[in-house]
PDB file of C-alpha atoms and ligand atoms in Angstrom:
ATOM      1  CA  MET A   1     -43.037-177.924  81.088  1.00 91.00           C
ATOM      2  CA  THR A   2     -42.595-179.380  77.569  1.00 97.00           C
ATOM      3  CA  SER A   3     -41.790-183.169  76.761  1.00 98.00           C
ATOM      4  CA  TYR A   4     -41.237-184.162  72.940  1.00 98.00           C
ATOM      5  CA  PHE A   5     -42.246-187.174  71.131  1.00 98.00           C
ATOM      6  CA  ILE A   6     -40.270-188.866  68.140  1.00 98.00           C
ATOM      7  CA  SER A   7     -40.279-192.230  66.695  1.00 98.00           C
ATOM      8  CA  ASP A   8     -39.540-193.619  63.305  1.00 97.00           C
ATOM      9  CA  LEU A   9     -35.590-192.166  62.837  1.00 98.00           C
ATOM     10  CA  HIS A  10     -34.283-195.919  61.444  1.00 96.00           C
ATOM     11  CA  LEU A  11     -30.390-193.882  62.030  1.00 97.00           C
ATOM     12  CA  GLU A  12     -28.077-196.026  60.515  1.00 95.00           C
ATOM     13  CA  PRO A  13     -24.433-194.632  59.852  1.00 94.00           C
ATOM     14  CA  GLU A  14     -25.391-194.794  55.725  1.00 94.00           C
ATOM     15  CA  ARG A  15     -27.507-192.134  56.792  1.00 95.00           C
ATOM     16  CA  PRO A  16     -25.345-189.140  58.640  1.00 96.00           C
ATOM     17  CA  ALA A  17     -26.990-185.949  57.893  1.00 96.00           C
ATOM     18  CA  MET A  18     -30.060-187.479  59.915  1.00 97.00           C
ATOM     19  CA  ALA A  19     -27.802-188.487  62.757  1.00 97.00           C
ATOM     20  CA  ARG A  20     -26.030-184.591  63.121  1.00 97.00           C
ATOM     21  CA  GLY A  21     -30.129-183.609  62.860  1.00 97.00           C
ATOM     22  CA  PHE A  22     -31.213-186.164  65.502  1.00 98.00           C
ATOM     23  CA  LEU A  23     -28.294-184.611  67.806  1.00 98.00           C
ATOM     24  CA  GLU A  24     -28.690-181.101  66.498  1.00 97.00           C
ATOM     25  CA  LEU A  25     -32.056-181.799  68.006  1.00 98.00           C
ATOM     26  CA  LEU A  26     -30.980-183.354  71.358  1.00 98.00           C
ATOM     27  CA  SER A  27     -29.202-180.112  72.244  1.00 96.00           C
ATOM     28  CA  ASP A  28     -32.238-177.666  71.171  1.00 97.00           C
ATOM     29  CA  ILE A  29     -34.125-179.642  73.867  1.00 97.00           C
ATOM     30  CA  ARG A  30     -31.630-179.920  76.773  1.00 95.00           C
ATOM     31  CA  GLY A  31     -33.682-179.597  79.925  1.00 92.00           C
ATOM     32  CA  ALA A  32     -36.915-179.921  78.401  1.00 97.00           C
ATOM     33  CA  GLU A  33     -39.381-182.747  80.530  1.00 97.00           C
ATOM     34  CA  ALA A  34     -39.166-185.450  78.631  1.00 98.00           C
ATOM     35  CA  LEU A  35     -38.422-187.263  75.446  1.00 98.00           C
ATOM     36  CA  TYR A  36     -40.214-189.951  74.384  1.00 98.00           C
ATOM     37  CA  ILE A  37     -38.479-192.029  71.514  1.00 98.00           C
ATOM     38  CA  LEU A  38     -41.426-194.614  70.332  1.00 98.00           C
ATOM     39  CA  GLY A  39     -39.823-197.309  68.253  1.00 97.00           C
ATOM     40  CA  ASP A  40     -37.637-197.953  65.176  1.00 96.00           C
ATOM     41  CA  PHE A  41     -35.382-195.193  66.540  1.00 98.00           C
ATOM     42  CA  PHE A  42     -32.573-197.489  65.097  1.00 96.00           C
ATOM     43  CA  GLU A  43     -32.965-199.246  61.446  1.00 93.00           C
ATOM     44  CA  VAL A  44     -31.734-202.195  62.948  1.00 90.00           C
ATOM     45  CA  TRP A  45     -30.046-203.279  66.390  1.00 93.00           C
ATOM     46  CA  MET A  46     -28.512-206.483  66.334  1.00 91.00           C
ATOM     47  CA  GLY A  47     -28.059-206.132  70.690  1.00 94.00           C
ATOM     48  CA  ASP A  48     -26.190-203.452  73.092  1.00 95.00           C
ATOM     49  CA  ASP A  49     -23.323-205.526  73.124  1.00 93.00           C
ATOM     50  CA  PHE A  50     -23.233-203.870  69.680  1.00 91.00           C
ATOM     51  CA  ASP A  51     -20.950-200.902  69.332  1.00 91.00           C
ATOM     52  CA  ASN A  52     -18.987-198.494  66.865  1.00 93.00           C
ATOM     53  CA  ASP A  53     -18.365-194.213  66.348  1.00 95.00           C
ATOM     54  CA  PHE A  54     -21.165-193.912  65.201  1.00 96.00           C
ATOM     55  CA  VAL A  55     -23.690-196.066  67.901  1.00 97.00           C
ATOM     56  CA  SER A  56     -21.225-193.983  70.721  1.00 97.00           C
ATOM     57  CA  GLN A  57     -22.096-190.574  69.295  1.00 97.00           C
ATOM     58  CA  ILE A  58     -25.695-191.314  69.538  1.00 98.00           C
ATOM     59  CA  LYS A  59     -25.420-192.361  73.087  1.00 98.00           C
ATOM     60  CA  GLN A  60     -23.362-190.002  73.870  1.00 98.00           C
ATOM     61  CA  GLY A  61     -25.980-187.307  72.850  1.00 98.00           C
ATOM     62  CA  LEU A  62     -28.725-189.253  74.809  1.00 98.00           C
ATOM     63  CA  ARG A  63     -26.397-189.087  77.680  1.00 98.00           C
ATOM     64  CA  GLN A  64     -25.516-185.874  77.695  1.00 97.00           C
ATOM     65  CA  LEU A  65     -29.172-184.439  77.243  1.00 98.00           C
ATOM     66  CA  SER A  66     -30.377-187.442  80.316  1.00 98.00           C
ATOM     67  CA  ASP A  67     -27.467-185.337  82.630  1.00 97.00           C
ATOM     68  CA  SER A  68     -29.305-182.248  81.604  1.00 96.00           C
ATOM     69  CA  GLY A  69     -32.133-183.475  83.568  1.00 97.00           C
ATOM     70  CA  THR A  70     -34.476-184.504  80.360  1.00 98.00           C
ATOM     71  CA  ARG A  71     -36.189-188.217  81.523  1.00 98.00           C
ATOM     72  CA  ILE A  72     -35.729-190.230  77.988  1.00 98.00           C
ATOM     73  CA  TYR A  73     -38.238-192.756  77.736  1.00 98.00           C
ATOM     74  CA  LEU A  74     -37.323-194.946  75.163  1.00 98.00           C
ATOM     75  CA  MET A  75     -39.962-197.681  73.413  1.00 98.00           C
ATOM     76  CA  PRO A  76     -38.337-200.917  71.167  1.00 95.00           C
ATOM     77  CA  GLY A  77     -40.164-200.850  67.464  1.00 95.00           C
ATOM     78  CA  ASN A  78     -40.243-203.411  65.562  1.00 92.00           C
ATOM     79  CA  ARG A  79     -36.412-203.136  64.131  1.00 91.00           C
ATOM     80  CA  ASP A  80     -35.010-202.030  67.233  1.00 93.00           C
ATOM     81  CA  PHE A  81     -36.760-204.254  69.630  1.00 93.00           C
ATOM     82  CA  LEU A  82     -33.591-205.689  70.976  1.00 94.00           C
ATOM     83  CA  LEU A  83     -32.993-202.136  72.742  1.00 96.00           C
ATOM     84  CA  GLY A  84     -32.027-203.311  75.750  1.00 95.00           C
ATOM     85  CA  ASP A  85     -31.310-202.544  79.976  1.00 96.00           C
ATOM     86  CA  THR A  86     -27.783-201.886  78.965  1.00 97.00           C
ATOM     87  CA  PHE A  87     -28.320-199.479  76.189  1.00 98.00           C
ATOM     88  CA  CYS A  88     -30.838-197.372  78.943  1.00 98.00           C
ATOM     89  CA  GLN A  89     -27.986-197.695  81.511  1.00 98.00           C
ATOM     90  CA  GLN A  90     -25.222-195.985  79.624  1.00 98.00           C
ATOM     91  CA  THR A  91     -27.923-193.431  78.061  1.00 98.00           C
ATOM     92  CA  GLY A  92     -29.883-192.314  80.831  1.00 98.00           C
ATOM     93  CA  ALA A  93     -33.053-193.802  79.611  1.00 98.00           C
ATOM     94  CA  THR A  94     -35.974-195.589  81.067  1.00 98.00           C
ATOM     95  CA  MET A  95     -37.281-198.326  78.495  1.00 98.00           C
ATOM     96  CA  LEU A  96     -40.791-198.409  77.935  1.00 98.00           C
ATOM     97  CA  GLU A  97     -43.259-201.427  77.162  1.00 96.00           C
ATOM     98  CA  ASP A  98     -45.436-201.402  74.596  1.00 96.00           C
ATOM     99  CA  PRO A  99     -48.497-200.208  75.197  1.00 97.00           C
ATOM    100  CA  THR A 100     -47.170-197.840  77.826  1.00 98.00           C
ATOM    101  CA  LEU A 101     -50.040-195.333  79.433  1.00 98.00           C
ATOM    102  CA  ILE A 102     -48.683-192.349  81.113  1.00 98.00           C
ATOM    103  CA  ASP A 103     -50.403-189.639  83.097  1.00 97.00           C
ATOM    104  CA  LEU A 104     -49.700-185.742  80.882  1.00 96.00           C
ATOM    105  CA  HIS A 105     -50.247-183.473  83.418  1.00 94.00           C
ATOM    106  CA  GLY A 106     -53.280-184.683  84.488  1.00 94.00           C
ATOM    107  CA  THR A 107     -54.423-186.531  80.528  1.00 95.00           C
ATOM    108  CA  PRO A 108     -53.950-190.215  80.401  1.00 97.00           C
ATOM    109  CA  LEU A 109     -52.007-190.455  76.906  1.00 98.00           C
ATOM    110  CA  LEU A 110     -51.199-194.147  75.627  1.00 98.00           C
ATOM    111  CA  LEU A 111     -48.255-194.524  74.055  1.00 98.00           C
ATOM    112  CA  MET A 112     -47.217-197.340  71.721  1.00 98.00           C
ATOM    113  CA  HIS A 113     -44.491-197.941  68.497  1.00 97.00           C
ATOM    114  CA  GLY A 114     -47.903-198.685  65.949  1.00 96.00           C
ATOM    115  CA  ASP A 115     -46.839-201.979  64.601  1.00 93.00           C
ATOM    116  CA  SER A 116     -49.407-203.955  67.032  1.00 94.00           C
ATOM    117  CA  LEU A 117     -52.435-202.058  65.849  1.00 95.00           C
ATOM    118  CA  CYS A 118     -51.519-203.650  62.094  1.00 90.00           C
ATOM    119  CA  THR A 119     -53.821-206.883  62.461  1.00 90.00           C
ATOM    120  CA  GLN A 120     -54.732-207.302  58.697  1.00 86.00           C
ATOM    121  CA  ASP A 121     -50.829-209.138  59.154  1.00 83.00           C
ATOM    122  CA  VAL A 122     -51.384-211.653  60.332  1.00 84.00           C
ATOM    123  CA  GLU A 123     -48.262-214.041  59.595  1.00 82.00           C
ATOM    124  CA  TYR A 124     -46.818-210.793  60.811  1.00 83.00           C
ATOM    125  CA  MET A 125     -48.528-210.690  64.318  1.00 88.00           C
ATOM    126  CA  LYS A 126     -47.085-214.149  64.667  1.00 89.00           C
ATOM    127  CA  LEU A 127     -43.573-213.160  63.930  1.00 86.00           C
ATOM    128  CA  ARG A 128     -43.934-210.193  66.208  1.00 90.00           C
ATOM    129  CA  GLN A 129     -45.005-212.780  68.342  1.00 90.00           C
ATOM    130  CA  MET A 130     -41.612-215.062  68.180  1.00 90.00           C
ATOM    131  CA  PHE A 131     -39.538-211.759  67.866  1.00 88.00           C
ATOM    132  CA  ARG A 132     -40.798-209.767  71.411  1.00 88.00           C
ATOM    133  CA  SER A 133     -41.003-213.391  73.222  1.00 90.00           C
ATOM    134  CA  GLN A 134     -38.144-213.435  76.179  1.00 90.00           C
ATOM    135  CA  ALA A 135     -37.155-217.234  75.030  1.00 93.00           C
ATOM    136  CA  TRP A 136     -36.202-216.136  71.016  1.00 92.00           C
ATOM    137  CA  GLN A 137     -34.922-213.305  72.511  1.00 92.00           C
ATOM    138  CA  GLN A 138     -32.741-215.044  74.752  1.00 92.00           C
ATOM    139  CA  GLU A 139     -31.379-217.963  72.099  1.00 93.00           C
ATOM    140  CA  PHE A 140     -30.842-214.847  69.734  1.00 92.00           C
ATOM    141  CA  LEU A 141     -28.475-212.518  71.655  1.00 93.00           C
ATOM    142  CA  SER A 142     -26.598-215.584  73.042  1.00 93.00           C
ATOM    143  CA  LYS A 143     -24.614-216.235  69.309  1.00 94.00           C
ATOM    144  CA  SER A 144     -22.349-214.358  68.120  1.00 92.00           C
ATOM    145  CA  LEU A 145     -22.733-210.742  66.854  1.00 90.00           C
ATOM    146  CA  GLN A 146     -21.342-212.047  63.353  1.00 89.00           C
ATOM    147  CA  GLU A 147     -24.578-214.721  63.635  1.00 91.00           C
ATOM    148  CA  ARG A 148     -27.147-212.146  64.579  1.00 91.00           C
ATOM    149  CA  ILE A 149     -25.697-209.997  61.672  1.00 86.00           C
ATOM    150  CA  ALA A 150     -25.576-212.736  59.096  1.00 86.00           C
ATOM    151  CA  PHE A 151     -29.467-213.840  60.044  1.00 83.00           C
ATOM    152  CA  ALA A 152     -30.870-210.311  59.958  1.00 79.00           C
ATOM    153  CA  ARG A 153     -29.603-209.748  56.163  1.00 78.00           C
ATOM    154  CA  HIS A 154     -31.379-213.136  55.856  1.00 77.00           C
ATOM    155  CA  VAL A 155     -34.456-212.280  57.115  1.00 72.00           C
ATOM    156  CA  ARG A 156     -34.643-208.722  55.656  1.00 68.00           C
ATOM    157  CA  SER A 157     -33.242-210.210  51.919  1.00 66.00           C
ATOM    158  CA  GLU A 158     -34.057-213.239  51.538  1.00 57.00           C
ATOM    159  CA  SER A 159     -37.025-215.040  53.767  1.00 50.00           C
ATOM    160  CA  GLN A 160     -40.489-215.098  53.592  1.00 51.00           C
ATOM    161  CA  SER A 161     -40.785-213.024  57.027  1.00 51.00           C
ATOM    162  CA  GLY A 162     -38.918-210.234  55.301  1.00 50.00           C
ATOM    163  CA  GLN A 163     -41.548-209.387  52.946  1.00 51.00           C
ATOM    164  CA  GLN A 164     -43.171-209.770  55.976  1.00 52.00           C
ATOM    165  CA  MET A 165     -41.634-207.012  57.965  1.00 53.00           C
ATOM    166  CA  LYS A 166     -41.793-205.085  54.325  1.00 51.00           C
ATOM    167  CA  SER A 167     -45.373-205.563  53.370  1.00 55.00           C
ATOM    168  CA  ASN A 168     -46.261-204.269  56.894  1.00 49.00           C
ATOM    169  CA  ASP A 169     -44.160-200.789  56.932  1.00 51.00           C
ATOM    170  CA  ILE A 170     -47.009-199.965  54.395  1.00 56.00           C
ATOM    171  CA  MET A 171     -49.736-201.389  55.705  1.00 78.00           C
ATOM    172  CA  ASP A 172     -51.874-198.710  58.000  1.00 89.00           C
ATOM    173  CA  VAL A 173     -53.509-199.112  61.532  1.00 93.00           C
ATOM    174  CA  THR A 174     -56.790-201.488  62.037  1.00 92.00           C
ATOM    175  CA  PRO A 175     -59.253-198.668  63.004  1.00 94.00           C
ATOM    176  CA  ASP A 176     -61.390-201.078  65.376  1.00 94.00           C
ATOM    177  CA  GLU A 177     -58.122-201.980  66.921  1.00 95.00           C
ATOM    178  CA  VAL A 178     -57.234-198.601  67.594  1.00 97.00           C
ATOM    179  CA  ASP A 179     -60.662-197.994  69.147  1.00 97.00           C
ATOM    180  CA  ARG A 180     -60.687-202.119  71.203  1.00 97.00           C
ATOM    181  CA  CYS A 181     -57.025-200.456  72.343  1.00 97.00           C
ATOM    182  CA  MET A 182     -57.887-197.452  73.271  1.00 98.00           C
ATOM    183  CA  ALA A 183     -61.016-198.135  75.219  1.00 97.00           C
ATOM    184  CA  GLU A 184     -59.405-201.164  77.075  1.00 97.00           C
ATOM    185  CA  ALA A 185     -56.554-198.595  78.709  1.00 97.00           C
ATOM    186  CA  GLY A 186     -59.292-195.997  79.681  1.00 97.00           C
ATOM    187  CA  VAL A 187     -57.711-193.153  76.911  1.00 98.00           C
ATOM    188  CA  ARG A 188     -59.258-190.439  74.772  1.00 98.00           C
ATOM    189  CA  VAL A 189     -55.501-189.761  73.425  1.00 98.00           C
ATOM    190  CA  MET A 190     -52.808-192.320  71.430  1.00 98.00           C
ATOM    191  CA  ILE A 191     -50.082-191.326  70.317  1.00 98.00           C
ATOM    192  CA  HIS A 192     -47.548-193.602  67.539  1.00 98.00           C
ATOM    193  CA  GLY A 193     -45.824-194.254  64.844  1.00 97.00           C
ATOM    194  CA  HIS A 194     -44.263-197.073  62.413  1.00 94.00           C
ATOM    195  CA  THR A 195     -46.917-196.571  59.937  1.00 93.00           C
ATOM    196  CA  HIS A 196     -44.886-193.026  58.429  1.00 93.00           C
ATOM    197  CA  ARG A 197     -48.032-191.767  57.840  1.00 95.00           C
ATOM    198  CA  PRO A 198     -48.060-188.653  60.170  1.00 97.00           C
ATOM    199  CA  ALA A 199     -51.649-186.830  61.036  1.00 98.00           C
ATOM    200  CA  ASP A 200     -53.684-186.162  63.977  1.00 98.00           C
ATOM    201  CA  HIS A 201     -57.062-188.057  63.481  1.00 98.00           C
ATOM    202  CA  ARG A 202     -60.217-186.918  65.790  1.00 98.00           C
ATOM    203  CA  TRP A 203     -63.232-188.876  65.476  1.00 97.00           C
ATOM    204  CA  GLU A 204     -65.752-190.160  68.233  1.00 96.00           C
ATOM    205  CA  TYR A 205     -65.878-193.243  69.827  1.00 95.00           C
ATOM    206  CA  GLN A 206     -69.190-194.324  71.683  1.00 93.00           C
ATOM    207  CA  GLY A 207     -70.455-190.561  72.282  1.00 95.00           C
ATOM    208  CA  GLN A 208     -66.633-189.911  73.403  1.00 95.00           C
ATOM    209  CA  ALA A 209     -63.992-187.271  71.283  1.00 97.00           C
ATOM    210  CA  MET A 210     -61.035-189.521  70.699  1.00 98.00           C
ATOM    211  CA  ARG A 211     -57.851-188.427  69.099  1.00 98.00           C
ATOM    212  CA  ARG A 212     -54.834-190.667  67.787  1.00 98.00           C
ATOM    213  CA  ILE A 213     -51.614-188.666  66.534  1.00 98.00           C
ATOM    214  CA  VAL A 214     -49.189-190.283  64.078  1.00 98.00           C
ATOM    215  CA  LEU A 215     -45.971-189.558  64.204  1.00 98.00           C
ATOM    216  CA  GLY A 216     -43.804-189.167  60.897  1.00 97.00           C
ATOM    217  CA  ASP A 217     -40.682-190.939  60.053  1.00 97.00           C
ATOM    218  CA  TRP A 218     -37.467-188.804  59.900  1.00 97.00           C
ATOM    219  CA  SER A 219     -35.839-188.055  55.757  1.00 96.00           C
ATOM    220  CA  ASP A 220     -31.979-186.447  55.701  1.00 96.00           C
ATOM    221  CA  THR A 221     -33.426-183.317  55.441  1.00 97.00           C
ATOM    222  CA  GLY A 222     -36.296-182.639  58.784  1.00 97.00           C
ATOM    223  CA  GLY A 223     -38.172-185.045  60.503  1.00 97.00           C
ATOM    224  CA  TRP A 224     -41.535-185.249  62.988  1.00 98.00           C
ATOM    225  CA  LEU A 225     -42.047-183.937  66.228  1.00 98.00           C
ATOM    226  CA  ILE A 226     -44.545-183.802  68.791  1.00 98.00           C
ATOM    227  CA  ARG A 227     -44.035-181.070  71.198  1.00 98.00           C
ATOM    228  CA  ALA A 228     -46.143-181.396  74.689  1.00 98.00           C
ATOM    229  CA  GLU A 229     -46.691-177.796  76.481  1.00 96.00           C
ATOM    230  CA  ASP A 230     -48.100-179.489  79.778  1.00 90.00           C
ATOM    231  CA  ALA A 231     -51.042-181.492  78.018  1.00 90.00           C
ATOM    232  CA  GLU A 232     -51.310-179.570  75.254  1.00 96.00           C
ATOM    233  CA  LEU A 233     -50.279-181.704  72.585  1.00 98.00           C
ATOM    234  CA  THR A 234     -49.100-180.500  68.603  1.00 98.00           C
ATOM    235  CA  LEU A 235     -47.745-182.526  65.698  1.00 98.00           C
ATOM    236  CA  GLU A 236     -44.534-180.434  63.981  1.00 98.00           C
ATOM    237  CA  SER A 237     -42.834-181.149  61.237  1.00 98.00           C
ATOM    238  CA  PHE A 238     -39.291-179.345  60.881  1.00 97.00           C
ATOM    239  CA  ASP A 239     -36.350-178.860  58.648  1.00 96.00           C
ATOM    240  CA  PHE A 240     -32.208-179.689  60.171  1.00 95.00           C
TER     241      PHE A 240
HETATM  242 MN1   MN B 301     -42.000-199.766  62.690  1.00 85.00          MN
END
């Protein structure tokens, strides 16, 4: 059985070629065991009540895939952390916590978006805690859509937090934090995205062979995925 892992598409209406490439992938993998989307699926997400032609096309593609029998798992990232239950109900997806431990045909596998591993950015880690808190999210989602969009623009273009988000995007993970999370979860294999540094890392930790596969971000001409044939994982780039 084949499963797929992707992340960091940063889908937005301004990049139609990527959206087309994504919808093509969805129809190519129809009937697969599972699709895991590990965060930053959308460039920005203002709440599940936001809808337009672009969003409904993406939702429809996901719905067709889940109707084909493929399970879809969705983990929010630092840009689309407001993805919620309504989006999941509409698309047939299941929400995943960050981190999530899965059993992939007998192999314990830790899934993360990856921003929580970039612990050197202390200011961002504080912001992350705020954005991910239920209280903050409830308050934010109670604002009108217009207010939310204005807030997001403000954060991204002007404020210090916007700068923090940008610098975090180019920051790599803290190796000690990777080891700590993997030891805590009791895994030897981890998959994450976020850093836009696609690679298949192998090293040794306390006498154990460890592996960390980092998904790449998508462009207008192609993307990255991890293909899992049963428990065998391969990082691949592809063109649309
Ligand atoms: Mn990210």
